[in-house]
Amino acid sequence: MAAIDTRPHAAAWPARLPRDLVVPETTLWFNLEVTARRYPHKAAYVFFGRELSYRELHRQAEVLAGWLQAQGVQRGDRVALFMQNCPQFVVAFYAVQRADAVVVPVNPMNRADEFGHYITDPETKVVVTTADLAAIVAQADAALPPAQRLKRVLVTRFADALPEGEIAPAEAPSPAVLAWLQAEHPLPEVSGGAVHWQDALGAALQAPPPQAQPDDMALLPYTSGTTGLPKGCIHSHRTLMPNVVGGALWGWVSAESVSLGVVPMFHITGMLYGVLAPVFHGCTVVLMPRWDRELAGRLISGHQVTHWTCIPTMIIDLFGSPNYKSFDLTSLRYLSGGGAAMPQAVAERLRTEFGLTFAEGYGLTETAAPSHANPPERAKLQCLGIPLFGTDSRVIDPDTLAEVPNGETGEIVTHGPMVFKGYWRHPEATRAAFVSIDGKPFFRTGDLGRRDDEGYFFITDRLKRMINASGYKVWPSEVELLLFKCPLVQEACVIASRDDYRGETVKAVVVLRTEVRDSARPQDIIDWAREHMAAYKVPRIVEFADQLPKSGSGKVMWRLLQDAEKQARAVG
């Protein structure tokens, strides 16, 4: 007889679902191999009307794996993917897996000053990028010592995956986006040499049989923390598979499902729902490289999209379209997301006008996307949901580490099969990220929250410094390090400021260098930032100060500035 589940969320657990999963002990590459045999002619991805079948996805990944290994990529080596959503991202991802190597996904909004870290820290061998971003890779590579430079840069064009001839009106992006997709860019000059995507595929090189095992590292996504540069999160095939399998059960996914792939694939959520899970289950993904509410409405309508993982600002924007009532959303069966709370008024409109429930979830890069999710049958608004399959999550006092009663605020900690193996080459940070409770290692999320009497979790604040701008996580320490390179800046402290649309936005409190205090303007700092950092990190607000508040040890007391900003906004 099965043991009775006494966890707080047991009563809320959907009756249709098992409490724990039996997860295949195989690799991500094996997932594609199986699905390509099961559904060879089925569309894996649709890109502005052009389909990529599972058979062709498998063939291209096989060939590209052979090319990667010919460049010296060996088992466990790191290969960076630096591009917006496109079929080539998925081909490259599975080619790296087929080569027994490790994918390092990099935000395509990064500038050269930021990108160098993703070459040096993981010791990246090869970068796969799109032509519009290749110059950034070349610039970052050229700034490095010869011993740290790349072996090769593989460059693809969006046009390589676009339909031949005219794009059908229902599939067509705006003229500006179409021009961006079709633009020609010369190959960059890099020390190791740059190669066209089509030439690499045309070489038709064959890789030897795969050797990767379930506990091998498969993915090294980067996340920042309270100090220093971004750190890599070590994920094996085994830590990624639980959410690949469990997410489908939770959200009624099958081979008949059609999803809208608009969340960026470099992000752990986009990676899970746009690259990993669809290939395991044989779904079709309709890809968007950039958010466009009009195109999204047409694609959902035209392709009868059943599943859409998004951030609430996308829903808000879609409702803002003058054409939204003409969009046919009746095919949608499961609408989910996270990154920011869904406003109650918007959620009610979804229910009233379309009969849809938005099921919010919660997770981090360290937990391979969701560790918690709202049951679609019993979703609560502005709520993280309940712990997923086989996951034990608690709320503890961050100082004493003792569990706090339901309703009281503490730090959310999580033990589960999707939790990462540690930070790449940061053993001290790894040790600090875990705490032992009842003999089990729990990951300290750094998020403050509470649990209600039904076992649902709610976030209330953060222990870590982090700004959540439309679902993009901005780490103040990283922005500060970049701002210190600005010739106008003596010191800087970055905090969050409330924003009606983005939820939060980036504010920089800056002490100017003496020689520019009479001439520099806040806009000068913003303009410099736009040239040297990803757009979502750029301070939207810059405030000058004569000095920053500091502790007796000389540490900037950022929380004083943050509290003052909250009070000012509350009054305003």
Coordinates of C-alpha atoms in Angstrom, one line a residue:
M1 CA 0.0 0.0 0.0
A2 CA 1.3 3.5 -0.9
A3 CA 2.2 5.8 1.9
I4 CA -0.2 8.6 2.7
D5 CA 1.2 11.9 1.5
T6 CA 1.2 14.3 4.5
R7 CA 2.9 17.2 2.8
P8 CA 1.0 20.6 3.2
H9 CA 0.1 20.7 -0.5
A10 CA -1.2 17.1 -0.7
A11 CA -4.8 18.1 -0.8
A12 CA -4.2 20.6 -3.7
W13 CA -2.3 18.0 -5.8
P14 CA -4.2 17.2 -9.0
A15 CA -5.9 13.8 -8.7
R16 CA -4.9 13.0 -12.4
L17 CA -1.1 13.2 -11.6
P18 CA 1.3 10.9 -9.8
R19 CA 3.2 12.3 -6.8
D20 CA 6.6 11.2 -8.1
L21 CA 8.0 10.5 -11.5
V22 CA 9.9 7.6 -13.1
V23 CA 12.4 9.6 -15.2
P24 CA 14.3 8.0 -18.1
E25 CA 17.9 7.5 -17.4
T26 CA 19.0 8.6 -20.8
T27 CA 20.5 11.7 -22.5
L28 CA 19.0 14.7 -24.2
W29 CA 20.5 13.5 -27.5
F30 CA 18.6 10.2 -27.1
N31 CA 15.4 12.1 -26.8
L32 CA 15.8 13.6 -30.3
E33 CA 16.9 10.2 -31.7
V34 CA 13.8 8.5 -30.5
T35 CA 11.4 11.3 -31.6
A36 CA 13.0 11.5 -35.0
R37 CA 12.2 7.8 -35.5
R38 CA 8.7 8.1 -34.1
Y39 CA 7.7 11.2 -36.0
P40 CA 10.2 11.7 -38.9
H41 CA 7.9 13.8 -41.1
K42 CA 6.2 15.8 -38.3
A43 CA 7.1 19.5 -38.0
A44 CA 9.4 20.0 -35.1
Y45 CA 9.6 23.8 -35.7
V46 CA 7.9 26.3 -37.8
F47 CA 9.7 29.5 -38.7
F48 CA 7.7 32.2 -40.5
G49 CA 5.8 29.4 -42.3
R50 CA 8.8 27.1 -43.1
E51 CA 8.8 23.7 -41.4
L52 CA 11.7 21.8 -40.0
S53 CA 10.8 18.1 -39.6
Y54 CA 12.2 15.9 -36.9
R55 CA 14.0 13.9 -39.4
E56 CA 15.8 16.9 -40.8
L57 CA 16.5 18.3 -37.4
H58 CA 18.2 15.0 -36.5
R59 CA 20.1 14.9 -39.7
Q60 CA 21.5 18.4 -39.4
A61 CA 22.4 17.9 -35.8
E62 CA 24.3 14.7 -36.7
V63 CA 26.3 16.5 -39.4
L64 CA 27.0 19.5 -37.3
A65 CA 28.2 17.3 -34.5
G66 CA 30.8 15.8 -36.8
W67 CA 31.9 19.3 -37.8
L68 CA 32.2 20.4 -34.1
Q69 CA 34.4 17.4 -33.3
A70 CA 36.5 18.1 -36.4
Q71 CA 37.3 21.5 -34.8
G72 CA 38.6 19.8 -31.7
V73 CA 35.4 19.8 -29.5
Q74 CA 35.7 16.8 -27.2
R75 CA 33.5 15.2 -24.6
G76 CA 32.8 17.8 -21.8
D77 CA 34.0 20.8 -23.8
R78 CA 31.9 23.9 -23.8
V79 CA 30.2 25.4 -26.9
A80 CA 28.4 28.7 -26.6
L81 CA 25.1 29.5 -28.4
F82 CA 24.6 33.2 -29.0
M83 CA 21.5 33.9 -31.0
Q84 CA 17.8 34.8 -30.9
N85 CA 15.1 32.1 -31.3
C86 CA 15.5 30.3 -34.6
P87 CA 15.7 26.7 -35.8
Q88 CA 19.5 26.8 -36.0
F89 CA 19.5 27.3 -32.2
V90 CA 17.9 23.9 -31.7
V91 CA 20.0 22.2 -34.4
A92 CA 23.2 23.6 -32.7
F93 CA 21.9 22.6 -29.2
Y94 CA 21.4 19.0 -30.2
A95 CA 24.6 18.9 -32.3
V96 CA 26.5 19.9 -29.1
Q97 CA 24.8 17.1 -27.2
R98 CA 25.5 14.6 -30.0
A99 CA 29.2 15.6 -29.8
D100 CA 29.1 14.8 -26.0
A101 CA 29.8 18.5 -25.3
V102 CA 28.2 21.1 -23.1
V103 CA 25.9 24.0 -24.2
V104 CA 26.6 27.5 -22.8
P105 CA 23.5 29.6 -23.8
V106 CA 24.3 33.3 -23.9
N107 CA 21.8 36.2 -23.9
P108 CA 21.9 37.7 -27.4
M109 CA 21.4 41.1 -25.9
N110 CA 24.9 41.0 -24.5
R111 CA 27.5 43.4 -25.8
A112 CA 31.2 42.7 -26.4
D113 CA 32.2 43.9 -22.9
E114 CA 29.9 41.3 -21.4
F115 CA 30.4 38.5 -23.9
G116 CA 34.1 38.0 -23.2
H117 CA 33.2 36.4 -19.8
Y118 CA 31.4 33.6 -21.7
I119 CA 34.5 32.8 -23.6
T120 CA 37.0 32.9 -20.7
D121 CA 35.1 31.5 -17.7
P122 CA 33.7 28.3 -19.3
E123 CA 36.8 28.1 -21.6
T124 CA 34.5 28.0 -24.6
K125 CA 35.9 26.3 -27.7
V126 CA 33.4 27.3 -30.3
V127 CA 30.7 29.9 -30.6
V128 CA 27.6 29.4 -32.8
T129 CA 26.0 32.7 -33.6
T130 CA 23.9 34.5 -36.1
A131 CA 25.5 36.9 -38.6
D132 CA 24.0 40.0 -36.9
L133 CA 25.8 39.2 -33.6
A134 CA 29.1 37.8 -35.1
A135 CA 30.9 41.1 -34.9
I136 CA 30.2 41.2 -31.1
V137 CA 31.8 37.8 -30.7
A138 CA 34.8 38.9 -32.8
Q139 CA 35.3 42.1 -30.8
A140 CA 35.1 40.2 -27.5
D141 CA 37.5 37.5 -28.8
A142 CA 40.0 40.1 -30.1
A143 CA 40.3 41.7 -26.6
L144 CA 41.5 38.4 -25.0
P145 CA 45.0 37.0 -24.7
P146 CA 45.8 34.5 -27.5
A147 CA 45.7 31.5 -25.2
Q148 CA 42.1 32.2 -24.3
R149 CA 40.7 32.9 -27.7
L150 CA 38.2 30.8 -29.6
K151 CA 39.0 27.9 -31.9
R152 CA 36.2 28.7 -34.3
V153 CA 33.1 30.8 -34.8
L154 CA 30.2 29.2 -36.7
V155 CA 27.9 31.8 -38.3
T156 CA 24.4 31.3 -39.5
R157 CA 21.9 33.7 -41.1
F158 CA 18.2 33.8 -40.2
A159 CA 17.7 33.6 -44.0
D160 CA 19.1 30.1 -43.9
A161 CA 15.8 29.0 -42.2
L162 CA 13.3 31.4 -43.8
P163 CA 10.9 30.2 -46.5
E164 CA 12.0 30.4 -50.1
G165 CA 10.1 33.1 -51.8
E166 CA 7.5 35.4 -50.2
I167 CA 6.4 34.8 -46.6
A168 CA 2.6 34.4 -46.3
P169 CA 0.9 37.5 -44.9
A170 CA -0.4 35.6 -41.8
E171 CA 3.2 34.5 -41.0
A172 CA 5.0 37.8 -41.9
P173 CA 6.7 39.9 -39.3
S174 CA 6.8 43.7 -39.4
P175 CA 8.9 45.3 -42.3
A176 CA 11.6 46.3 -39.8
V177 CA 11.9 42.8 -38.4
L178 CA 11.9 41.3 -41.9
A179 CA 14.7 43.6 -42.9
W180 CA 16.7 42.5 -39.9
L181 CA 16.1 38.8 -40.7
Q182 CA 17.1 39.2 -44.3
A183 CA 20.1 41.5 -43.7
E184 CA 23.5 40.4 -45.1
H185 CA 26.6 40.6 -42.8
P186 CA 30.2 39.8 -43.7
L187 CA 32.0 37.0 -41.8
P188 CA 33.9 38.5 -38.9
E189 CA 37.7 38.2 -38.6
V190 CA 38.5 36.0 -35.7
S191 CA 41.8 34.4 -34.8
G192 CA 40.5 30.9 -35.1
G193 CA 38.5 31.6 -38.2
A194 CA 34.8 32.0 -39.0
V195 CA 32.8 29.5 -41.0
H196 CA 29.4 29.7 -42.7
W197 CA 26.6 27.5 -41.3
Q198 CA 25.9 26.0 -44.7
D199 CA 29.6 25.2 -45.3
A200 CA 29.7 23.3 -42.0
L201 CA 26.6 21.3 -42.9
G202 CA 27.9 20.8 -46.4
A203 CA 31.1 19.2 -45.1
A204 CA 28.9 16.2 -44.1
L205 CA 31.3 15.1 -41.4
Q206 CA 30.3 12.0 -39.4
A207 CA 30.7 11.9 -35.6
P208 CA 31.6 8.7 -33.9
P209 CA 29.0 7.1 -31.6
P210 CA 27.9 9.2 -28.7
Q211 CA 29.5 8.5 -25.3
A212 CA 27.7 10.9 -22.9
Q213 CA 26.1 9.4 -19.8
P214 CA 23.1 10.7 -17.8
D215 CA 25.3 12.3 -15.1
D216 CA 27.5 14.1 -17.6
M217 CA 27.2 17.9 -17.7
A218 CA 24.9 18.9 -20.6
L219 CA 24.1 22.5 -20.0
L220 CA 26.0 25.4 -18.3
P221 CA 23.6 28.4 -18.2
Y222 CA 24.9 31.5 -16.3
T223 CA 23.3 33.4 -13.5
S224 CA 24.5 36.2 -11.4
G225 CA 24.4 36.7 -7.6
T226 CA 25.0 39.4 -5.1
T227 CA 28.7 39.8 -6.0
G228 CA 30.9 39.4 -9.0
L229 CA 30.4 38.2 -12.6
P230 CA 27.8 35.7 -13.7
K231 CA 28.4 32.1 -12.5
G232 CA 27.7 28.9 -14.5
C233 CA 25.1 26.5 -13.2
I234 CA 26.0 22.9 -13.8
H235 CA 23.2 20.8 -15.1
S236 CA 23.5 17.2 -16.1
H237 CA 21.1 15.3 -18.4
R238 CA 19.7 13.8 -15.2
T239 CA 18.9 17.2 -13.6
L240 CA 17.2 18.4 -16.8
M241 CA 15.0 15.4 -17.5
P242 CA 12.6 15.7 -14.5
N243 CA 11.1 19.0 -15.7
V244 CA 11.2 17.7 -19.3
V245 CA 9.0 14.8 -18.3
G246 CA 7.0 16.4 -15.5
G247 CA 6.1 19.6 -17.3
A248 CA 4.2 17.7 -19.9
L249 CA 2.1 15.8 -17.4
W250 CA 1.4 19.0 -15.5
G251 CA 0.2 20.9 -18.6
W252 CA -1.5 18.2 -20.7
V253 CA 1.3 18.0 -23.3
S254 CA 1.3 15.4 -26.0
A255 CA 2.7 14.9 -29.6
E256 CA -0.4 16.7 -30.8
S257 CA 0.5 19.9 -28.9
V258 CA 1.5 23.0 -30.7
S259 CA 3.3 25.7 -28.7
L260 CA 4.4 29.3 -29.3
G261 CA 8.1 29.6 -28.8
V262 CA 8.6 33.3 -28.0
V263 CA 10.3 33.1 -24.6
P264 CA 14.1 33.4 -25.5
M265 CA 15.7 30.0 -25.7
F266 CA 18.9 31.1 -24.1
H267 CA 16.8 31.6 -20.9
I268 CA 16.3 28.4 -18.8
T269 CA 12.5 28.7 -19.2
G270 CA 12.7 29.1 -23.0
M271 CA 15.2 26.3 -23.0
L272 CA 12.9 23.9 -21.2
Y273 CA 9.7 24.8 -23.0
G274 CA 11.2 25.6 -26.5
V275 CA 14.1 23.2 -26.9
L276 CA 14.1 20.3 -24.4
A277 CA 10.4 19.3 -23.7
P278 CA 9.0 19.6 -27.2
V279 CA 11.7 17.3 -28.6
F280 CA 11.1 14.7 -26.0
H281 CA 7.4 14.7 -26.5
G282 CA 7.3 15.3 -30.3
C283 CA 5.5 18.6 -30.2
T284 CA 5.5 21.3 -32.8
V285 CA 6.9 24.7 -31.9
V286 CA 6.0 27.9 -33.8
L287 CA 9.0 30.1 -33.3
M288 CA 9.2 33.9 -32.9
P289 CA 12.7 35.5 -32.6
R290 CA 11.2 38.7 -31.2
W291 CA 8.0 39.6 -29.4
D292 CA 5.4 41.1 -31.7
R293 CA 1.8 41.1 -30.4
E294 CA 0.2 41.3 -33.8
L295 CA 2.2 38.4 -35.2
A296 CA 1.7 36.4 -32.0
G297 CA -2.1 36.8 -32.3
R298 CA -2.0 35.7 -36.0
L299 CA 0.3 32.7 -35.2
I300 CA -1.9 31.5 -32.3
S301 CA -4.9 31.8 -34.6
G302 CA -3.4 30.3 -37.7
H303 CA -1.5 27.4 -36.2
Q304 CA -4.1 26.6 -33.5
V305 CA -1.5 26.9 -30.8
T306 CA -2.5 24.9 -27.7
H307 CA 0.3 25.8 -25.3
W308 CA 1.9 29.1 -24.6
T309 CA 4.5 29.8 -21.9
C310 CA 5.1 33.6 -21.6
I311 CA 5.5 36.4 -19.2
P312 CA 2.6 38.5 -18.1
T313 CA 3.7 41.6 -19.9
M314 CA 3.2 39.7 -23.2
I315 CA -0.5 39.1 -22.3
I316 CA -0.9 42.7 -21.3
D317 CA 0.6 43.8 -24.6
L318 CA -1.6 41.4 -26.6
F319 CA -4.7 42.9 -24.9
G320 CA -3.4 46.3 -25.9
S321 CA -3.6 45.5 -29.6
P322 CA -6.5 47.2 -31.4
N323 CA -7.0 43.8 -33.2
Y324 CA -7.0 41.5 -30.2
K325 CA -10.7 40.7 -30.4
S326 CA -10.1 39.3 -33.9
F327 CA -7.5 36.8 -32.7
D328 CA -8.8 33.3 -32.2
L329 CA -7.4 32.0 -28.9
T330 CA -9.9 29.2 -28.5
S331 CA -7.2 26.6 -29.3
L332 CA -5.2 27.5 -26.2
R333 CA -5.4 24.8 -23.6
Y334 CA -2.6 25.8 -21.2
L335 CA -1.3 29.2 -20.6
S336 CA 1.6 29.5 -18.1
G337 CA 4.6 31.5 -17.2
G338 CA 6.4 33.4 -14.5
G339 CA 9.1 35.9 -14.0
A340 CA 6.6 38.5 -12.8
A341 CA 3.2 38.4 -11.1
M342 CA 0.1 38.4 -13.3
P343 CA -2.1 41.4 -12.4
Q344 CA -5.5 40.3 -11.1
A345 CA -7.4 42.5 -13.6
V346 CA -5.6 40.9 -16.6
A347 CA -6.1 37.4 -15.2
E348 CA -9.8 38.1 -14.9
R349 CA -10.0 39.3 -18.5
L350 CA -8.4 36.1 -19.6
R351 CA -11.0 34.1 -17.7
T352 CA -14.0 36.2 -18.8
E353 CA -13.2 36.8 -22.4
F354 CA -11.3 33.6 -23.3
G355 CA -12.1 31.1 -20.5
L356 CA -8.3 30.7 -19.8
T357 CA -6.6 30.4 -16.5
F358 CA -3.0 31.7 -16.3
A359 CA -1.0 29.1 -14.2
E360 CA 2.0 30.9 -12.7
G361 CA 5.1 29.0 -11.8
Y362 CA 8.4 29.6 -10.0
G363 CA 11.9 28.5 -10.6
L364 CA 15.5 29.6 -11.1
T365 CA 18.3 28.7 -13.4
E366 CA 19.6 26.6 -10.6
T367 CA 16.4 24.5 -10.6
A368 CA 16.2 24.1 -14.4
A369 CA 13.1 26.3 -14.6
P370 CA 10.1 25.3 -12.4
S371 CA 10.4 23.9 -8.9
H372 CA 6.9 25.1 -8.1
A373 CA 3.8 25.5 -10.3
N374 CA 0.1 26.3 -9.9
P375 CA -2.2 23.3 -10.7
P376 CA -4.3 24.5 -13.6
E377 CA -7.4 23.2 -11.9
R378 CA -6.7 25.2 -8.7
A379 CA -4.5 28.1 -9.6
K380 CA -4.1 31.0 -7.3
L381 CA -3.2 34.5 -8.6
Q382 CA 0.2 36.1 -7.8
C383 CA 1.3 32.8 -6.3
L384 CA 4.3 30.6 -7.0
G385 CA 2.2 27.4 -6.8
I386 CA 3.1 24.1 -5.0
P387 CA 6.3 22.0 -5.2
L388 CA 6.5 19.8 -8.2
F389 CA 7.0 16.0 -8.5
G390 CA 9.4 14.6 -5.9
T391 CA 10.2 18.1 -4.7
D392 CA 10.4 19.2 -1.0
S393 CA 10.3 22.9 -0.5
R394 CA 10.2 24.7 2.8
V395 CA 10.3 28.2 4.3
I396 CA 13.1 28.7 6.9
D397 CA 14.5 31.5 9.0
P398 CA 17.5 32.6 7.0
D399 CA 19.6 33.1 10.1
T400 CA 18.7 30.1 12.3
L401 CA 17.8 27.9 9.4
A402 CA 14.8 26.6 11.4
E403 CA 11.5 26.1 9.5
V404 CA 8.9 28.8 10.2
P405 CA 5.2 28.2 10.6
N406 CA 2.7 28.6 7.7
G407 CA 1.9 32.2 7.0
E408 CA 5.2 33.5 8.3
T409 CA 7.9 34.9 6.0
G410 CA 11.3 33.2 5.6
E411 CA 13.7 32.1 2.9
I412 CA 12.4 29.5 0.4
V413 CA 14.7 26.5 0.2
T414 CA 14.2 23.5 -2.2
H415 CA 15.3 19.9 -2.5
G416 CA 14.4 18.1 -5.7
P417 CA 15.6 16.1 -8.7
M418 CA 15.9 19.3 -10.9
V419 CA 18.3 21.1 -8.6
F420 CA 21.7 21.9 -10.2
K421 CA 25.0 20.2 -9.2
G422 CA 26.7 23.5 -8.2
Y423 CA 28.4 26.6 -9.6
W424 CA 31.1 26.1 -12.2
R425 CA 34.5 26.5 -10.6
H426 CA 33.0 28.2 -7.5
P427 CA 33.1 25.7 -4.7
E428 CA 32.7 28.3 -2.0
A429 CA 29.6 29.7 -3.6
T430 CA 28.2 26.2 -4.1
R431 CA 28.7 25.4 -0.4
A432 CA 27.0 28.6 0.6
A433 CA 24.1 27.9 -1.7
F434 CA 23.0 24.7 0.1
V435 CA 21.9 23.9 3.7
S436 CA 21.3 20.5 5.1
I437 CA 17.8 19.8 6.6
D438 CA 16.7 16.4 7.8
G439 CA 19.8 14.9 6.1
K440 CA 19.0 16.3 2.7
P441 CA 20.7 19.2 0.8
F442 CA 18.3 22.1 0.2
F443 CA 19.1 24.9 -2.3
R444 CA 18.8 28.4 -0.8
T445 CA 16.9 30.4 -3.4
G446 CA 17.6 33.8 -1.8
D447 CA 13.9 34.6 -2.2
L448 CA 11.8 35.4 0.8
G449 CA 8.3 34.0 0.9
R450 CA 5.6 32.3 2.8
R451 CA 3.5 29.1 2.6
D452 CA -0.2 29.1 3.2
D453 CA -2.2 26.4 4.9
E454 CA -2.9 24.6 1.6
G455 CA 0.8 24.4 0.8
Y456 CA 0.9 27.1 -1.8
F457 CA 4.0 29.4 -1.9
F458 CA 4.0 33.1 -2.2
I459 CA 7.1 35.4 -2.7
T460 CA 7.3 38.5 -0.6
D461 CA 10.8 39.9 -1.0
R462 CA 14.4 38.9 -1.8
L463 CA 17.5 38.3 0.2
K464 CA 19.6 38.6 -3.0
R465 CA 19.9 41.9 -4.8
M466 CA 17.9 41.4 -8.0
I467 CA 15.7 43.5 -10.3
N468 CA 12.9 41.9 -12.2
A469 CA 12.3 43.9 -15.3
S470 CA 9.5 42.3 -17.4
G471 CA 10.8 38.9 -16.4
Y472 CA 14.4 39.7 -17.2
K473 CA 16.6 39.3 -14.1
V474 CA 19.0 42.1 -13.7
W475 CA 21.8 41.7 -11.1
P476 CA 22.8 45.1 -9.7
S477 CA 26.4 44.1 -9.0
E478 CA 26.9 43.1 -12.6
V479 CA 25.6 46.5 -13.9
E480 CA 27.7 48.3 -11.3
L481 CA 30.9 46.5 -12.6
L482 CA 30.1 47.6 -16.1
L483 CA 29.3 51.2 -15.0
F484 CA 32.7 51.5 -13.4
K485 CA 34.2 51.3 -16.9
C486 CA 32.4 54.5 -17.9
P487 CA 34.8 57.4 -18.0
L488 CA 32.2 59.6 -16.2
V489 CA 31.6 57.3 -13.2
Q490 CA 33.5 57.4 -10.0
E491 CA 31.1 55.2 -8.1
A492 CA 27.7 53.7 -8.8
C493 CA 25.0 51.8 -6.9
V494 CA 22.2 50.1 -8.8
I495 CA 18.7 49.6 -7.3
A496 CA 15.2 48.8 -8.5
S497 CA 12.6 51.4 -9.2
R498 CA 8.9 50.7 -9.6
D499 CA 7.6 50.7 -13.2
D500 CA 3.9 50.4 -14.1
Y501 CA 4.6 48.3 -17.2
R502 CA 7.9 46.4 -16.5
G503 CA 7.1 45.9 -12.9
E504 CA 10.6 47.1 -11.9
T505 CA 13.2 49.0 -13.8
V506 CA 16.9 49.8 -13.3
K507 CA 18.0 52.9 -11.5
A508 CA 21.6 54.0 -11.0
V509 CA 22.8 56.3 -8.2
V510 CA 26.1 57.7 -9.6
V511 CA 28.9 59.7 -8.1
L512 CA 30.6 61.5 -11.0
R513 CA 34.3 61.9 -11.4
T514 CA 35.5 65.3 -10.3
E515 CA 36.5 66.6 -13.7
V516 CA 33.0 66.0 -15.2
R517 CA 30.8 67.1 -12.3
D518 CA 29.9 70.4 -14.0
S519 CA 29.3 69.0 -17.5
A520 CA 27.9 65.4 -17.3
R521 CA 24.2 64.7 -17.7
P522 CA 22.2 61.6 -16.6
Q523 CA 21.5 60.9 -20.3
D524 CA 25.3 60.7 -21.0
I525 CA 25.5 57.7 -18.6
I526 CA 22.4 56.1 -20.2
D527 CA 23.8 56.6 -23.7
W528 CA 27.2 55.0 -22.6
A529 CA 25.4 52.1 -21.0
R530 CA 23.4 51.4 -24.2
E531 CA 26.7 50.9 -26.1
H532 CA 28.2 48.6 -23.5
M533 CA 25.5 46.4 -22.0
A534 CA 22.4 44.5 -22.9
A535 CA 19.4 46.8 -23.3
Y536 CA 17.5 45.3 -20.4
K537 CA 20.3 46.1 -18.0
V538 CA 20.6 49.7 -19.1
P539 CA 19.6 52.1 -16.3
R540 CA 16.4 53.9 -17.3
I541 CA 16.9 56.3 -14.4
V542 CA 20.2 57.9 -13.4
E543 CA 20.5 60.1 -10.3
F544 CA 23.6 61.9 -9.3
A545 CA 24.8 62.0 -5.7
D546 CA 27.8 63.6 -4.0
Q547 CA 28.5 60.4 -2.2
L548 CA 27.1 56.9 -1.6
P549 CA 26.1 55.8 1.9
K550 CA 28.7 53.4 3.3
S551 CA 29.2 51.2 6.4
G552 CA 32.1 51.5 8.7
S553 CA 34.0 49.0 6.7
G554 CA 33.5 51.1 3.5
K555 CA 30.7 48.8 2.0
V556 CA 28.1 50.6 0.0
M557 CA 24.8 50.4 1.9
W558 CA 22.6 49.7 -1.1
R559 CA 19.6 48.8 1.0
L560 CA 19.3 52.3 2.4
L561 CA 19.1 53.6 -1.2
Q562 CA 16.6 50.9 -2.1
D563 CA 14.4 51.7 0.9
A564 CA 14.5 55.4 0.1
E565 CA 13.5 54.7 -3.5
K566 CA 10.5 52.6 -2.3
Q567 CA 9.4 55.3 0.0
A568 CA 9.7 58.0 -2.6
R569 CA 7.7 56.0 -5.1
A570 CA 5.0 55.2 -2.5
V571 CA 4.6 58.9 -1.8
G572 CA 4.7 59.7 -5.5

